[in-house]
């Protein structure tokens, strides 16, 4: 059968392809390679959500691959190793440098230990690398030991002819004093290969002390992506120069007494804020603004707590003022009702909300002019100018936000799974809700999330139209607290009410329709259809709202089609959720949901071999092992094969000439 080409289109593309594969032999070899890859087992995907700065727990979950490495060690060594020995081996893989120091202090025959341990580590590495091509494994190997590790992975001591060869390699590693370096290198390879793709479902930032450490870790990883969360977007807005976002970022850090990310991570100078707060609120007890402190984790003296509370109140009042100014400049957002400083009777110390009058818990507002409540004082303007400058010039913050932009989006579809952080705005009847973004432009569903993503990127493009860019910068505030924001999707953000009104009825934030309808399989199917997600085993995976496990809430909804994996990584949620987060594993045999108990500490894990206690729940298992051919990558590879087959046809029928290699 003769093939026909669109000469203007197909041949132009095939000519470009021929530069990479200049001969029939080259194209044929690549087809063979790609066909083989299609028949490898699917790589393991790892889903995490709502990390909230808890870097120690995050790093440990990455190191142990949510228990995946421990499972492989158990499968490999079974009853041939005692439980304590398997635990020691796992700890060595997670924390090789620190564990080696402890072993060398207690081990009497270190060479014997090296010999046994090196063989065990090679066995684990061989197992975790078995899903990948040699080329992919090679790319993950450290240059110093690449050749040696490749030899050990592909030669075995149970092969009689190669037994001495393998043993001599191991003996020489020890005798040349490279055993420690080799152990560290191969442990890191095991960690990398245990997870093929890491998906973060938003909210790296706020509450915990180490968001910057998490971002540093991610920047040096391959194969990760993120669907932005509301707290990530808040920091993106602060980096872009949205003053309301800057105030919120500082306020939340003070609320949880965690200034490490701001001060140590990004070099933001808070001394001007401290000086202003001590002077302005020196006689104010600032009771409502006392930081939330975990007594097990913090040793903060009373003087520091007092200063945090003063700074907390100072930045909160500035936040309410600046938010009101932005709301009033964008009446299309329909959020001017949240300009609450305009609703206060400053003489009586009361506020009018929704037709009711409430007493304020305190009425000391020295920086507010009752005649113009949202105007910043000259001192506040100067303080805001300094904070703004510190955020927009922070080189490290910009690097981290650029990483979020490079690896992130508002939603993603991977292997029949729809990923987003919080919600898709819905009407009460479950249909997609149209949301206005800019100048009367209304979008819903997939198009809405795409347009919001474009808007976010506009804020960081210096060559954008100045008016459009300023709107995009302002819009970060709507994404943070707007009722129809897919990252918030509540009736209001009751920050002011929680600080100043005792009546908890005013604290209620009514969730959007997505959260009330997400138990419905029909709703899940409707959203999946709207986003073009196909296949019989398709899912929505998101986080945002902590699953209250202690109250019997189930993270698996809509008959298994929606998986909510925010179980509360943040220590601030542990009392509420009763656990310390969920992670989700999607490997070649199906889905496993892992429920984690609170992580003690890295030190405890190293000294005593304690791991995060996890409970694994099988969500969905495949009746056959999934292959690369069953994934999005498989679709891409099949298209590449089809293109290469066309290139072969073009060579063999004279449309193109083969090129001799130089």
XYZ file of C-alpha atoms in Angstrom:
662
model
C 0.000 0.000 0.000
C 1.462 3.337 -1.080
C 1.639 6.170 1.445
C 1.057 9.756 0.352
C 2.500 12.831 2.048
C 1.473 16.430 2.368
C 4.744 17.642 0.829
C 4.544 21.071 2.468
C 3.921 19.661 5.901
C 5.058 16.057 6.326
C 8.333 16.265 4.435
C 9.354 19.440 6.199
C 8.866 17.703 9.534
C 10.578 14.499 8.347
C 13.565 16.511 7.151
C 13.939 17.918 10.655
C 13.584 14.417 12.121
C 16.237 13.116 9.733
C 18.846 15.364 11.385
C 18.480 13.256 14.549
C 18.110 9.925 12.721
C 20.113 10.339 9.505
C 20.021 6.685 8.365
C 17.645 3.739 8.124
C 19.725 1.988 10.770
C 19.396 4.917 13.199
C 15.613 5.151 12.761
C 15.178 1.376 13.033
C 17.256 1.178 16.207
C 15.171 3.923 17.825
C 11.916 2.169 16.888
C 13.203 -1.039 18.506
C 14.207 0.939 21.612
C 10.841 2.710 21.917
C 8.859 -0.506 21.367
C 10.852 -2.124 24.177
C 10.211 0.823 26.526
C 6.458 0.487 25.916
C 6.608 -2.953 27.515
C 8.372 -1.906 30.719
C 6.256 -1.640 33.903
C 4.746 1.778 34.535
C 6.889 4.003 36.770
C 5.708 4.869 40.287
C 3.957 8.216 40.763
C 3.973 9.865 44.208
C 1.279 12.413 45.172
C 1.660 14.837 48.107
C -0.495 17.794 49.126
C -0.515 20.631 51.653
C 3.008 20.285 53.005
C 2.853 23.732 54.650
C 6.536 24.161 55.422
C 6.919 20.892 57.358
C 10.217 20.129 55.698
C 11.431 17.341 58.016
C 8.332 15.217 57.440
C 8.364 16.087 53.718
C 12.012 15.095 53.289
C 11.478 11.852 55.190
C 8.459 10.917 53.049
C 10.559 11.588 49.942
C 13.428 9.499 51.300
C 11.245 6.515 52.175
C 8.932 6.980 49.160
C 5.886 6.752 51.460
C 7.039 3.342 52.648
C 7.797 2.048 49.149
C 11.478 1.412 49.941
C 10.617 -0.414 53.163
C 8.168 -2.590 51.227
C 10.864 -3.502 48.699
C 13.378 -4.322 51.461
C 10.808 -6.631 53.068
C 10.060 -8.323 49.740
C 13.757 -8.774 48.912
C 15.043 -10.057 52.230
C 11.926 -11.557 53.811
C 12.967 -13.852 56.659
C 16.672 -13.776 55.759
C 17.122 -10.603 57.810
C 15.762 -9.810 61.253
C 13.333 -6.891 61.547
C 15.987 -4.826 63.321
C 18.443 -5.463 60.477
C 15.903 -4.456 57.841
C 15.130 -1.324 59.831
C 18.857 -0.496 60.012
C 19.202 -0.991 56.245
C 16.231 1.305 55.543
C 17.635 3.999 57.818
C 20.978 3.742 56.008
C 19.190 4.288 52.674
C 17.254 7.300 54.022
C 20.118 8.976 55.915
C 23.402 7.440 54.682
C 25.849 10.093 55.919
C 24.463 10.282 59.446
C 23.914 6.533 59.800
C 27.447 5.729 58.654
C 28.868 7.856 61.468
C 26.853 5.907 64.038
C 27.776 2.529 62.550
C 31.503 3.292 62.581
C 31.302 4.202 66.261
C 29.818 0.825 67.252
C 30.799 -1.736 64.589
C 33.782 -3.915 65.571
C 34.511 -5.391 62.131
C 33.713 -2.514 59.786
C 35.114 -4.244 56.652
C 32.792 -7.206 57.158
C 29.873 -4.812 57.680
C 30.818 -2.951 54.503
C 30.953 -6.173 52.502
C 27.517 -7.372 53.626
C 25.899 -3.938 53.378
C 27.227 -3.153 49.900
C 25.734 -6.359 48.524
C 22.399 -5.568 50.219
C 22.315 -2.039 48.807
C 23.135 -3.275 45.306
C 20.237 -5.769 45.579
C 17.813 -2.977 46.563
C 19.130 -0.703 43.814
C 18.757 -3.489 41.253
C 15.132 -3.960 42.308
C 14.117 -0.281 42.164
C 15.892 0.195 38.812
C 14.294 -2.822 37.157
C 11.416 -0.734 35.740
C 13.707 1.542 33.792
C 15.908 1.373 30.727
C 19.655 1.250 31.277
C 19.850 4.701 29.712
C 17.431 6.173 32.254
C 19.205 4.494 35.166
C 22.550 5.755 33.864
C 21.266 9.348 33.878
C 20.492 9.003 37.594
C 23.918 7.689 38.544
C 26.635 9.894 40.080
C 29.587 10.329 37.677
C 32.185 9.038 40.175
C 30.511 5.652 40.527
C 28.448 5.354 37.354
C 30.481 2.579 35.737
C 30.872 0.573 38.979
C 27.166 0.745 39.845
C 26.201 -0.286 36.306
C 28.488 -3.309 36.512
C 27.119 -4.346 39.907
C 23.505 -3.901 38.813
C 23.903 -6.120 35.787
C 26.235 -8.807 37.176
C 25.237 -11.074 40.061
C 27.054 -13.269 42.576
C 24.625 -16.120 41.845
C 26.149 -16.266 38.345
C 29.028 -18.687 38.999
C 31.174 -17.268 36.203
C 30.847 -13.711 37.508
C 30.959 -14.345 41.282
C 34.636 -13.532 41.718
C 34.362 -10.536 39.407
C 31.563 -8.991 41.519
C 33.272 -9.793 44.831
C 36.531 -8.202 43.705
C 34.672 -4.994 42.766
C 33.132 -4.842 46.250
C 36.439 -5.705 47.965
C 38.269 -3.026 46.004
C 35.689 -0.383 46.890
C 36.427 -1.174 50.544
C 40.212 -1.471 50.259
C 40.560 1.859 48.426
C 38.633 3.672 51.182
C 35.662 4.527 48.964
C 33.038 2.478 50.797
C 31.433 5.427 52.593
C 31.228 7.502 49.417
C 29.831 4.548 47.485
C 27.168 3.834 50.122
C 26.052 7.482 50.111
C 25.945 7.505 46.317
C 23.945 4.294 45.898
C 21.535 5.210 48.725
C 20.744 8.460 46.911
C 20.234 6.548 43.657
C 17.750 4.235 45.409
C 15.830 7.229 46.740
C 15.650 8.811 43.277
C 14.628 5.663 41.421
C 11.983 4.606 43.963
C 9.748 7.404 42.613
C 9.484 8.108 38.889
C 7.288 11.230 39.069
C 6.491 13.456 42.057
C 3.200 15.380 41.996
C 2.684 18.194 44.524
C -0.966 19.194 44.832
C -0.297 22.649 46.233
C 0.469 24.539 49.431
C 4.178 24.222 50.017
C 4.117 27.529 51.913
C 2.970 28.912 55.303
C 2.566 27.630 58.868
C 5.664 25.394 59.073
C 9.245 26.667 59.310
C 10.889 25.337 56.157
C 9.077 26.109 52.882
C 12.346 27.465 51.500
C 14.091 24.165 52.321
C 11.348 22.248 50.518
C 11.720 24.500 47.464
C 15.509 24.066 47.471
C 14.986 20.299 47.511
C 12.498 20.396 44.634
C 14.685 22.648 42.503
C 17.382 19.965 42.517
C 15.000 17.101 41.673
C 14.050 15.776 38.296
C 10.521 14.840 37.311
C 8.311 16.885 39.622
C 5.309 19.099 39.027
C 2.936 21.183 41.121
C -0.643 22.352 40.871
C -0.567 25.666 42.714
C -2.353 26.021 46.049
C -3.816 29.154 47.616
C -0.815 29.569 49.934
C 1.610 29.182 47.022
C -0.288 31.826 45.063
C -0.198 34.116 48.103
C 3.621 33.962 48.088
C 3.671 34.379 44.320
C 1.600 37.522 44.776
C 3.998 38.789 47.443
C 6.943 38.165 45.124
C 5.135 40.018 42.307
C 4.666 43.031 44.590
C 1.034 42.737 45.769
C 1.148 44.565 49.129
C -1.945 42.800 50.484
C -0.285 39.443 49.782
C 2.910 40.640 51.476
C 0.926 41.591 54.588
C -0.865 38.227 54.602
C 2.400 36.309 54.250
C 3.979 38.171 57.168
C 0.812 37.930 59.275
C 0.499 34.153 58.851
C 4.176 33.685 59.704
C 3.706 35.690 62.899
C 0.470 33.853 63.713
C 2.364 30.556 63.830
C 5.588 32.045 65.258
C 7.484 30.753 62.245
C 9.640 33.501 60.787
C 12.398 31.190 59.527
C 11.200 31.118 55.915
C 10.823 34.904 55.736
C 13.983 35.929 57.593
C 16.439 33.059 57.144
C 15.116 31.663 53.884
C 14.547 34.844 51.930
C 16.413 37.515 53.882
C 13.324 39.687 54.434
C 14.123 42.381 57.012
C 11.375 42.558 59.672
C 13.226 44.963 61.994
C 11.295 48.016 60.669
C 8.029 46.181 61.433
C 9.238 45.261 64.934
C 10.292 48.848 65.671
C 6.983 50.234 64.406
C 4.927 47.655 66.338
C 6.748 48.149 69.662
C 6.197 51.885 69.425
C 2.600 51.842 68.171
C 1.246 49.044 70.378
C 3.471 49.399 73.452
C 0.436 49.753 75.765
C -1.770 47.244 73.925
C -1.949 43.671 75.311
C -2.650 42.458 71.736
C -4.465 39.475 73.245
C -6.132 38.444 69.983
C -2.760 38.300 68.242
C -0.821 35.948 70.493
C 0.935 33.425 68.232
C -0.201 29.815 68.021
C 2.658 27.938 69.649
C 3.150 24.198 69.877
C 4.650 23.690 73.368
C 6.531 20.599 72.173
C 8.337 22.440 69.394
C 8.993 25.956 70.589
C 11.032 27.445 73.375
C 10.013 31.085 72.981
C 10.334 33.464 75.895
C 7.527 35.779 76.962
C 9.297 38.855 75.595
C 9.477 37.339 72.113
C 5.844 36.228 72.278
C 4.840 39.758 73.242
C 6.805 41.256 70.345
C 5.329 38.718 67.899
C 1.830 39.704 69.027
C 2.543 43.408 68.537
C 4.010 42.818 65.074
C 1.115 40.500 64.295
C -1.459 43.209 65.075
C 0.475 45.912 63.240
C 0.669 43.935 59.999
C -2.933 42.711 60.295
C -4.323 46.267 60.499
C -2.193 47.259 57.506
C -3.498 44.189 55.667
C -7.142 45.123 56.289
C -6.499 48.636 55.017
C -4.672 47.588 51.842
C -7.147 44.814 51.042
C -9.988 47.327 51.288
C -8.200 49.682 48.904
C -7.807 46.885 46.342
C -11.419 45.709 46.752
C -12.664 49.256 46.178
C -10.509 49.623 43.055
C -12.062 46.439 41.601
C -15.837 46.698 42.113
C -16.295 43.884 39.568
C -14.998 41.488 42.229
C -18.074 42.328 44.361
C -15.991 42.242 47.541
C -16.459 45.788 48.882
C -18.597 44.258 51.656
C -15.291 42.939 53.038
C -14.037 46.492 53.700
C -14.865 45.891 57.362
C -12.945 48.847 58.792
C -15.701 51.020 57.288
C -18.334 49.188 59.368
C -16.824 49.932 62.786
C -18.201 52.471 65.265
C -14.861 53.493 66.765
C -16.440 55.343 69.715
C -18.637 52.452 70.819
C -16.230 49.674 69.837
C -18.848 47.840 67.771
C -19.194 46.669 64.188
C -22.265 46.261 61.962
C -22.299 43.060 59.912
C -25.206 41.659 57.898
C -27.726 43.805 59.758
C -26.425 42.894 63.226
C -24.228 44.819 65.659
C -21.392 43.030 67.433
C -19.060 44.219 70.191
C -15.393 44.098 69.296
C -13.093 42.169 71.614
C -10.837 45.243 71.677
C -11.060 48.773 70.314
C -7.495 50.044 70.221
C -6.764 51.211 66.674
C -4.208 54.016 67.000
C -3.367 54.033 63.282
C -6.967 54.240 62.017
C -8.637 57.553 61.181
C -12.402 56.931 61.685
C -13.121 59.447 58.913
C -10.885 57.536 56.467
C -10.357 54.069 57.982
C -8.512 52.466 55.059
C -5.849 55.168 54.667
C -2.329 54.169 55.709
C -0.523 56.549 58.035
C 2.756 58.037 56.815
C 4.646 55.597 59.055
C 2.665 52.646 57.675
C 3.325 53.808 54.105
C 7.065 53.933 54.769
C 6.985 50.530 56.476
C 5.028 49.061 53.546
C 7.526 50.540 51.102
C 10.402 48.798 52.919
C 8.590 45.454 53.105
C 7.601 45.700 49.438
C 11.212 46.380 48.475
C 12.497 43.432 50.533
C 10.106 40.977 48.852
C 10.539 42.102 45.253
C 14.366 42.115 45.417
C 14.785 38.776 47.251
C 16.844 36.777 44.751
C 16.168 33.425 46.388
C 12.412 34.044 46.584
C 12.382 34.873 42.878
C 14.287 31.665 42.092
C 11.745 29.621 44.035
C 8.741 31.361 42.469
C 10.291 30.855 39.021
C 10.535 27.138 39.848
C 6.810 27.138 40.718
C 6.055 28.846 37.404
C 8.287 26.474 35.459
C 6.933 23.272 37.020
C 3.419 24.392 37.893
C -0.056 25.219 36.661
C -3.604 25.515 37.991
C -4.521 21.981 36.968
C -2.932 19.010 35.250
C -3.977 15.697 33.752
C -1.608 12.749 34.145
C -2.472 9.181 33.216
C -6.242 9.673 33.462
C -5.970 11.583 36.749
C -7.161 15.204 37.035
C -5.048 17.121 39.559
C -5.913 20.452 41.147
C -5.489 21.941 44.603
C -8.908 22.948 45.887
C -11.968 23.013 43.661
C -13.692 23.616 40.361
C -16.407 26.271 40.944
C -19.870 24.741 40.483
C -23.448 25.985 40.503
C -25.898 24.522 43.020
C -27.150 22.065 40.379
C -23.619 20.750 39.841
C -22.986 22.463 36.513
C -19.803 24.445 35.908
C -20.003 27.981 37.251
C -18.946 30.908 35.081
C -16.522 33.246 36.840
C -15.517 36.720 35.697
C -11.772 37.324 35.537
C -11.136 40.645 33.825
C -13.311 43.252 32.102
C -16.386 41.083 31.725
C -14.526 37.981 30.519
C -16.276 34.926 31.948
C -14.974 31.379 31.961
C -15.769 28.050 33.605
C -14.157 24.693 34.224
C -11.036 23.864 32.270
C -10.966 27.209 30.474
C -11.315 29.085 33.776
C -8.313 27.354 35.343
C -6.282 27.823 32.166
C -7.076 31.558 31.984
C -6.206 32.026 35.655
C -2.877 30.329 35.003
C -2.240 32.748 32.123
C -3.187 35.662 34.392
C -0.680 34.528 37.028
C 2.098 34.362 34.449
C 1.209 37.844 33.154
C 2.093 39.257 36.584
C 5.719 38.187 36.056
C 6.105 39.282 32.434
C 7.786 42.671 32.318
C 6.890 43.128 28.641
C 3.135 42.792 29.330
C 0.793 45.741 28.944
C 1.289 47.756 32.195
C -2.450 47.951 32.918
C -2.951 44.223 32.329
C 0.076 43.370 34.429
C -1.116 45.520 37.338
C -4.522 43.848 37.200
C -2.810 40.446 37.236
C -0.780 41.492 40.302
C -3.948 42.705 42.055
C -5.750 39.492 41.101
C -3.544 37.432 43.416
C -5.632 38.842 46.271
C -8.849 37.593 44.661
C -7.299 34.166 44.165
C -6.412 34.144 47.875
C -9.808 35.101 49.283
C -12.335 35.652 46.464
C -15.604 33.682 46.790
C -15.382 32.209 43.276
C -11.634 31.584 43.305
C -10.920 27.900 42.519
C -8.195 28.117 45.174
C -10.566 29.344 47.915
C -14.231 28.762 46.962
C -15.857 29.957 50.191
C -18.329 32.718 50.989
C -15.695 34.834 52.738
C -12.363 34.720 54.530
C -13.304 35.586 58.107
C -9.852 36.707 59.262
C -11.098 39.963 60.814
C -14.032 38.256 62.519
C -11.835 35.599 64.108
C -9.580 38.283 65.561
C -12.148 40.794 66.807
C -15.616 39.205 67.184
C -16.364 36.628 69.866
C -19.580 35.329 68.247
C -18.433 32.266 66.289
C -21.400 32.523 63.946
C -19.514 35.331 62.237
C -16.478 33.067 61.788
C -18.288 30.664 59.469
C -16.941 30.404 55.947
C -19.540 28.627 53.798
C -17.842 26.267 51.364
C -18.660 26.356 47.667
C -20.810 23.805 45.872
C -17.876 21.613 44.831
C -17.270 20.660 48.466
C -20.909 19.735 49.091
C -21.275 17.793 45.826
C -17.956 15.943 45.689
C -19.373 12.793 47.294
C -21.434 12.301 44.139
C -20.063 9.992 41.444
C -22.172 11.902 38.923
C -20.408 15.163 39.859
C -16.996 13.515 39.548
C -17.834 12.118 36.095
C -19.225 15.484 34.954
C -16.027 17.323 35.947
C -13.783 14.634 34.447
C -15.734 14.822 31.180
C -15.460 18.630 31.188
C -11.668 18.397 31.497
C -11.419 15.761 28.764
C -10.191 13.003 31.094
C -10.975 9.646 29.534
C -10.643 6.005 30.465
C -12.515 3.638 32.800
C -10.141 4.185 35.747
C -10.046 7.963 36.011
C -9.845 10.060 39.150
C -9.825 13.559 40.586
C -6.975 14.001 43.076
C -6.801 17.137 45.223
C -6.124 18.457 48.718
C -6.784 21.861 50.373
C -9.311 20.814 53.044
C -7.853 18.577 55.784
C -9.620 15.232 56.089
C -10.722 14.808 59.696
C -9.814 11.161 60.138
C -10.602 11.143 63.869
C -14.201 12.087 63.050
C -14.524 9.256 60.579
C -14.165 11.307 57.407
C -13.054 9.272 54.426
C -10.520 10.680 51.937
C -12.009 8.444 49.222
C -15.142 10.029 47.765
C -17.537 9.607 44.832
C -17.152 5.798 44.890
C -13.399 6.061 44.534
C -13.320 8.672 41.763
C -12.244 11.579 44.020
C -9.256 11.228 46.338
C -8.637 14.032 48.867
C -5.107 13.660 50.187
C -4.802 16.612 52.579
C -4.599 14.814 55.880
C -2.781 17.623 57.657
C 0.989 17.576 57.094
C 1.141 20.781 59.153
C 1.523 20.323 62.900
C -1.097 23.038 63.320
C -3.699 20.555 61.974
C -2.706 17.435 63.914
C -5.202 17.932 66.731
C -7.940 18.571 64.189
C -7.214 15.665 61.837
C -5.667 13.154 64.222
C -3.085 12.194 61.599
C -0.151 13.824 59.788
C -1.150 13.670 56.172
C -1.946 11.334 53.330
C 0.207 10.487 50.378
C -0.880 8.543 47.334
C 1.175 6.009 45.396
C 0.245 4.978 41.839
C 2.478 2.128 40.710
C 2.209 -0.544 38.051
C -0.233 -2.594 40.111
C -2.616 0.202 41.112
C -3.328 2.901 43.712
C -2.327 2.828 47.357
C -3.348 5.545 49.832
C -0.873 5.944 52.694
C -2.016 7.512 55.973
C 0.837 8.894 58.075
C 1.112 9.455 61.805
C 3.110 12.475 63.036
C 6.843 12.390 62.335
C 8.934 12.597 65.494
C 12.193 14.055 64.175
C 15.048 13.416 61.775
C 17.334 12.849 64.755
C 15.026 10.180 66.145
C 14.842 8.473 62.749
C 18.644 8.289 62.539
C 19.440 7.316 66.135
C 16.635 4.829 66.716
C 15.646 3.887 63.195
C 12.119 5.168 63.748
C 10.113 5.614 60.587
C 6.862 7.490 60.055
C 4.186 5.014 61.097
C 1.996 4.586 58.057
C -1.144 2.666 57.218
C -1.588 1.651 53.599
C -5.042 1.338 52.109
C -5.478 -0.232 48.684
C -7.706 2.093 46.675
C -7.708 0.328 43.357
C -5.680 -2.558 41.962
C -5.289 -3.449 38.318
C -6.128 -6.948 37.070
C -2.818 -6.861 35.201
C 0.428 -5.020 35.658
C 0.310 -1.603 34.001
C 2.953 -0.908 31.394
C 4.437 2.273 29.959
C 2.171 1.549 26.976
C -0.847 2.224 29.234
C 0.312 5.749 30.190
C 0.457 9.213 28.653
C 4.111 8.502 27.953
C 2.996 5.455 25.989
C 0.759 7.618 23.787
C 3.698 9.923 23.152
C 6.063 7.030 22.359
C 3.595 5.436 19.944
C 3.351 8.731 18.079
C 7.148 8.900 17.922
C 7.221 5.351 16.554
C 4.642 6.291 13.904
C 6.744 9.312 12.910
C 9.892 7.180 12.676
C 8.052 4.611 10.558
C 7.125 7.433 8.179
C 10.777 8.483 8.139
C 11.770 4.910 7.202
C 9.194 4.939 4.420
C 10.575 8.251 3.150
C 14.138 6.864 3.108
C 13.170 3.616 1.400
C 10.979 5.240 -1.266
C 13.336 8.040 -2.170
C 11.516 10.983 -0.605
C 14.599 11.608 1.558
C 18.200 10.544 1.276
C 20.167 8.984 4.086
C 23.062 11.065 5.384
C 26.429 9.551 6.031
C 27.708 10.050 9.566
C 30.837 12.172 9.786
